[in-house]
């Protein structure tokens, strides 16, 4: 094929054998490019605009494997809703690692690319709607400045996929700092000490190279991953993002958000909000995300135990100490984030109460999370806001000038509203991509209110049925 600038160096494929299976994507009947992220391609040094459409579609559907790629399916395990399972890329292939002009190394992964040895009972395929949904939400997260995998393209396969109905098939090309998950370590430790050791060294080299010389590299890695995850969850809480399926196989070591399945953004503030149809117990509800991140990190720490200290009791003590410390690390970040949402400089003794009281009246009154903070950013109260609280806030906040700059950076005006996402996907299903591309454009600059985009600020219409999302579609 014409070389559009791929620069592959496939370090993962040089890891011990059991951690992956080498196999190409399964070709599809009729590749067609649905959407291509040219802005992202440019950042990656890929000249896709110059490729004939047929070649573009063939690459992103998995029919043509680019020169230099070394396609693999990665093995991993995971605690899914608390229960352990051996998993792996059941419907994804990592083509390889591309070296971008800015020096970044990124995985190029095709999702929906056909069966692999890890497919279990699945067909290895994906439907167009969910792949476009991942495209929208991941690009929205990037626009919000939140660490995330990116979406480079969606290609149609020209083949049906059979779910509860017959749907058009598609392949998503996903870009990630890596696909190392907590679950990758849960798999490696079951492969034996050599695999685990190799994976730990690899993770440090790829994501935390400064830690290679630490006295205790495994402990330093645990600390670094705890920090990244704390950073990430605080970012989710800032914008009202609910991941929906925070299983250990869906939590990265890099600290990027990954696996946009049943995720969605909260409208009315309520920490108990759940969208996923299968999350009956509310395990991954909005307000439980920090707790679940800590739970996942404990599973990560367990994998590292053999490397933390020679004495098992000492290793457990180190791990427990670090997992416990997630709480204070998270709390400090959360306070700083909420302080920024309220335009506060620093954090005073009374600020916790100020924040808790705000969230209490927002919850009781069913206030829209995004619009509530967006109103405060303009120093105007959302209708029905607690006047006593507003007075306290204004006294504490002081001059609006400097406060507003902090607030504008912390409080988005536009989020991917569920009803907007659904409308864009419905139109795309009918072959009309205009609403989707317009939505993407709006979400690419979410902090800056623009004239004519009022409709993108509205929560779902009053009386709309509760939004429900689905996994593994
Ligand atoms: P997820 O819930 O999307 O994180 O996926 C959990 C596991 O199920 C992963 O190992 C996926 O590769 C696998 N999986 C999901 N959908 C399919 C499918 N259609 N075919 C094969 N494997 C799948
Ligand atoms: Mg997953």
Short mmCIF file of C-alpha atoms and ligand atoms in Angstrom, two decimals, residues 76 80 87-88 111 174 181 243 245 247 249-251 258-260, ligand 2:
data_model
loop_
_atom_site.label_atom_id
_atom_site.label_comp_id
_atom_site.label_asym_id
_atom_site.label_seq_id
_atom_site.Cartn_x
_atom_site.Cartn_y
_atom_site.Cartn_z
CA UNK A 76 -5.51 -10.27 29.77
CA UNK A 80 -15.74 -8.08 36.02
CA UNK A 87 -10.25 -12.53 28.96
CA UNK A 88 -8.15 -11.03 26.17
CA UNK A 111 -11.82 -2.97 17.41
CA UNK A 174 -8.41 3.20 18.43
CA UNK A 181 -4.55 -2.81 31.86
CA UNK A 243 -17.60 5.05 32.93
CA UNK A 245 -17.88 -0.70 33.53
CA UNK A 247 -13.75 -3.71 35.59
CA UNK A 249 -9.65 -5.09 32.38
CA UNK A 250 -10.97 -1.64 31.55
CA UNK A 251 -8.53 0.34 33.73
CA UNK A 258 -10.54 3.28 27.91
CA UNK A 259 -13.43 1.12 26.70
CA UNK A 260 -16.37 3.34 26.05
MG1 LIG B 2 -12.88 -4.06 27.85
#
